Amino acid sequence: MTDTTTAWTRTEFEAQLRAKSAAYHIHHPFNVKMNSGGCSKEQIRGWVMNRFYYQWCIPLKDAAILSNCDDRETRRKWIARILDHDGFGEYKTDTESGGMEAWTKLGEAVGIDRKELWSLKHVQPAVKFACDAYVNFAKQRPWQEAVCSSLTEMFAPQIHKDRLATWPEHYPWIHADGLTYFRKRIPLAQRDVDHGLEVTLDFFTTRAQQERALEILQFKLDILWTMLDAIEKAYPA
Ligand code: AHQ
């Protein structure tokens, strides 16, 4: 008889969270096709324009978490996520200009100019709904739940490494500078996951709370999966 009431140990709870990697969008057919060189220029451009909306939403999502968070220690760390994407200081270097500038460079490297990308006019309805659902979740749920939802990034370093390893060979028409976002995100993702996991393992302690954490992670995995479903449908070739 499976024990469904005793809380998992910290180690077991983390293992349960990490086991959710099976549903990560790295396994989505569109991502598999993209990283094995099967995408047309049109499909790459479609992915870049739609994923930009996700990147555009991340600072809004993180600001929502900050606005709900009553713990200064957490806020002191979490605010870095907004600066990582919006930039800071003189906004001059690759790091200071932020992730949205790096994504804009990716857009230019695949043939989409800044104005077109930032117009958001190519964002598919289902991509917009999925990303808006993420921002609204962060606005409406306790900040610890929104922190937990960011843990899909436990699996992100691999997907960035896959792109860096495969795109230059499969898509030589994309200038290497365009891949800067993926390169710079890997250490930031590791840092963010270390913090997000600590908050999650500390907060979700009863079995019911731990099961809720798995539900939250599945909700965010579904957001990422749905985005690729919509992109795959909108850009069939
Ligand atoms: O570029 C990504 C990023 O900045 C973030 C922030 C984090 C969050 O707060 O939910 N998740 C995330 C992710 C990024 N890139 C995605 C990709 O496939 O390139 C992966 C995504 C994630 O795994 O949640």
Short mmCIF file of N, CA, C and O in Angstrom, two decimals, residues 126-173:
data_model
loop_
_atom_site.label_atom_id
_atom_site.label_comp_id
_atom_site.label_asym_id
_atom_site.label_seq_id
_atom_site.Cartn_x
_atom_site.Cartn_y
_atom_site.Cartn_z
N ALA A 126 -2.48 31.52 -28.23
CA ALA A 126 -2.25 30.53 -27.16
C ALA A 126 -0.94 30.81 -26.42
O ALA A 126 -0.82 30.54 -25.22
N VAL A 127 0.03 31.40 -27.13
CA VAL A 127 1.30 31.75 -26.45
C VAL A 127 1.02 32.90 -25.48
O VAL A 127 1.47 32.90 -24.34
N LYS A 128 0.22 33.86 -25.95
CA LYS A 128 -0.11 35.00 -25.09
C LYS A 128 -0.90 34.52 -23.86
O LYS A 128 -0.59 34.89 -22.71
N PHE A 129 -1.88 33.66 -24.10
CA PHE A 129 -2.67 33.15 -22.97
C PHE A 129 -1.79 32.40 -21.97
O PHE A 129 -1.91 32.58 -20.75
N ALA A 130 -0.86 31.57 -22.49
CA ALA A 130 -0.01 30.76 -21.59
C ALA A 130 0.89 31.67 -20.75
O ALA A 130 0.99 31.51 -19.53
N CYS A 131 1.49 32.67 -21.41
CA CYS A 131 2.41 33.57 -20.69
C CYS A 131 1.64 34.44 -19.71
O CYS A 131 2.07 34.65 -18.57
N ASP A 132 0.47 34.92 -20.14
CA ASP A 132 -0.36 35.76 -19.25
C ASP A 132 -0.84 34.94 -18.05
O ASP A 132 -0.92 35.46 -16.93
N ALA A 133 -1.09 33.64 -18.27
CA ALA A 133 -1.50 32.76 -17.15
C ALA A 133 -0.38 32.69 -16.12
O ALA A 133 -0.62 32.65 -14.90
N TYR A 134 0.86 32.70 -16.59
CA TYR A 134 2.02 32.64 -15.68
C TYR A 134 2.10 33.93 -14.85
O TYR A 134 2.26 33.91 -13.63
N VAL A 135 1.95 35.07 -15.54
CA VAL A 135 2.03 36.36 -14.82
C VAL A 135 0.87 36.46 -13.82
O VAL A 135 1.06 36.82 -12.66
N ASN A 136 -0.33 36.07 -14.26
CA ASN A 136 -1.49 36.15 -13.35
C ASN A 136 -1.34 35.21 -12.16
O ASN A 136 -1.71 35.55 -11.03
N PHE A 137 -0.75 34.03 -12.39
CA PHE A 137 -0.52 33.09 -11.28
C PHE A 137 0.36 33.77 -10.23
O PHE A 137 0.08 33.74 -9.03
N ALA A 138 1.42 34.43 -10.71
CA ALA A 138 2.36 35.09 -9.79
C ALA A 138 1.69 36.26 -9.07
O ALA A 138 2.02 36.58 -7.92
N LYS A 139 0.73 36.91 -9.73
CA LYS A 139 0.03 38.03 -9.10
C LYS A 139 -0.94 37.53 -8.01
O LYS A 139 -1.08 38.15 -6.96
N GLN A 140 -1.60 36.39 -8.30
CA GLN A 140 -2.73 35.99 -7.47
C GLN A 140 -2.41 34.96 -6.39
O GLN A 140 -3.11 34.84 -5.40
N ARG A 141 -1.32 34.19 -6.54
CA ARG A 141 -1.01 33.13 -5.60
C ARG A 141 0.04 33.59 -4.59
O ARG A 141 0.78 34.54 -4.84
N PRO A 142 0.12 32.91 -3.44
CA PRO A 142 1.16 33.25 -2.46
C PRO A 142 2.54 33.22 -3.11
O PRO A 142 2.80 32.39 -3.98
N TRP A 143 3.41 34.13 -2.69
CA TRP A 143 4.71 34.26 -3.39
C TRP A 143 5.50 32.96 -3.39
O TRP A 143 6.21 32.65 -4.36
N GLN A 144 5.35 32.14 -2.34
CA GLN A 144 6.09 30.87 -2.30
C GLN A 144 5.62 29.92 -3.43
O GLN A 144 6.43 29.17 -3.99
N GLU A 145 4.35 29.99 -3.78
CA GLU A 145 3.85 29.16 -4.89
C GLU A 145 4.42 29.65 -6.21
O GLU A 145 4.80 28.86 -7.07
N ALA A 146 4.50 30.97 -6.36
CA ALA A 146 5.06 31.52 -7.61
C ALA A 146 6.55 31.20 -7.72
O ALA A 146 7.06 30.88 -8.79
N VAL A 147 7.25 31.23 -6.57
CA VAL A 147 8.67 30.82 -6.58
C VAL A 147 8.78 29.37 -7.06
O VAL A 147 9.57 29.05 -7.94
N CYS A 148 7.92 28.53 -6.51
CA CYS A 148 7.93 27.10 -6.90
C CYS A 148 7.71 26.94 -8.40
O CYS A 148 8.39 26.12 -9.04
N SER A 149 6.86 27.75 -8.97
CA SER A 149 6.54 27.60 -10.41
C SER A 149 7.74 27.93 -11.29
O SER A 149 7.84 27.49 -12.43
N SER A 150 8.70 28.68 -10.75
CA SER A 150 9.88 29.03 -11.57
C SER A 150 10.85 27.84 -11.70
O SER A 150 11.81 27.89 -12.47
N LEU A 151 10.59 26.77 -10.95
CA LEU A 151 11.54 25.65 -10.89
C LEU A 151 11.59 24.80 -12.15
O LEU A 151 12.43 23.88 -12.24
N THR A 152 10.79 25.12 -13.17
CA THR A 152 11.01 24.43 -14.45
C THR A 152 12.43 24.74 -14.92
O THR A 152 13.03 24.00 -15.69
N GLU A 153 13.00 25.85 -14.41
CA GLU A 153 14.35 26.22 -14.82
C GLU A 153 15.41 25.25 -14.26
O GLU A 153 16.58 25.31 -14.64
N MET A 154 15.00 24.29 -13.41
CA MET A 154 15.93 23.21 -13.01
C MET A 154 16.43 22.48 -14.26
O MET A 154 17.54 21.97 -14.29
N PHE A 155 15.54 22.45 -15.28
CA PHE A 155 15.86 21.67 -16.48
C PHE A 155 16.38 22.55 -17.64
O PHE A 155 16.67 22.06 -18.71
N ALA A 156 16.43 23.86 -17.40
CA ALA A 156 16.76 24.79 -18.50
C ALA A 156 18.23 24.77 -18.92
O ALA A 156 18.51 24.88 -20.14
N PRO A 157 19.20 24.63 -18.00
CA PRO A 157 20.59 24.64 -18.48
C PRO A 157 20.81 23.66 -19.64
O PRO A 157 21.48 23.99 -20.62
N GLN A 158 20.22 22.49 -19.56
CA GLN A 158 20.41 21.48 -20.61
C GLN A 158 19.87 21.97 -21.95
O GLN A 158 20.50 21.79 -23.00
N ILE A 159 18.69 22.62 -21.90
CA ILE A 159 18.08 23.04 -23.18
C ILE A 159 18.90 24.17 -23.81
O ILE A 159 19.06 24.24 -25.03
N HIS A 160 19.49 25.04 -22.95
CA HIS A 160 20.36 26.09 -23.50
C HIS A 160 21.63 25.46 -24.08
O HIS A 160 22.09 25.84 -25.15
N LYS A 161 22.19 24.49 -23.35
CA LYS A 161 23.43 23.83 -23.83
C LYS A 161 23.15 23.11 -25.14
O LYS A 161 23.98 23.13 -26.06
N ASP A 162 21.97 22.50 -25.26
CA ASP A 162 21.61 21.80 -26.51
C ASP A 162 21.63 22.80 -27.69
O ASP A 162 22.15 22.50 -28.76
N ARG A 163 21.05 23.99 -27.46
CA ARG A 163 21.00 24.97 -28.56
C ARG A 163 22.42 25.40 -28.94
O ARG A 163 22.77 25.47 -30.11
N LEU A 164 23.24 25.67 -27.90
CA LEU A 164 24.60 26.13 -28.18
C LEU A 164 25.39 25.05 -28.91
O LEU A 164 26.26 25.33 -29.74
N ALA A 165 25.07 23.78 -28.62
CA ALA A 165 25.81 22.67 -29.22
C ALA A 165 25.32 22.34 -30.63
O ALA A 165 26.08 21.80 -31.45
N THR A 166 24.07 22.64 -30.92
CA THR A 166 23.51 22.14 -32.20
C THR A 166 23.23 23.24 -33.22
O THR A 166 23.35 23.01 -34.43
N TRP A 167 22.85 24.45 -32.79
CA TRP A 167 22.43 25.47 -33.75
C TRP A 167 23.56 25.88 -34.69
O TRP A 167 23.32 26.02 -35.91
N PRO A 168 24.82 26.09 -34.20
CA PRO A 168 25.87 26.53 -35.14
C PRO A 168 26.02 25.55 -36.32
O PRO A 168 26.20 25.95 -37.47
N GLU A 169 25.88 24.25 -36.04
CA GLU A 169 26.05 23.25 -37.12
C GLU A 169 24.80 23.23 -38.03
O GLU A 169 24.90 23.25 -39.24
N HIS A 170 23.61 23.26 -37.40
CA HIS A 170 22.38 23.11 -38.18
C HIS A 170 21.90 24.42 -38.82
O HIS A 170 21.24 24.40 -39.84
N TYR A 171 22.24 25.54 -38.16
CA TYR A 171 21.73 26.83 -38.64
C TYR A 171 22.90 27.82 -38.78
O TYR A 171 22.97 28.82 -38.07
N PRO A 172 23.85 27.50 -39.69
CA PRO A 172 25.04 28.36 -39.83
C PRO A 172 24.71 29.78 -40.25
O PRO A 172 25.50 30.69 -40.12
N TRP A 173 23.48 29.98 -40.74
CA TRP A 173 23.04 31.33 -41.16
C TRP A 173 22.74 32.23 -39.95
O TRP A 173 22.58 33.45 -40.11
#
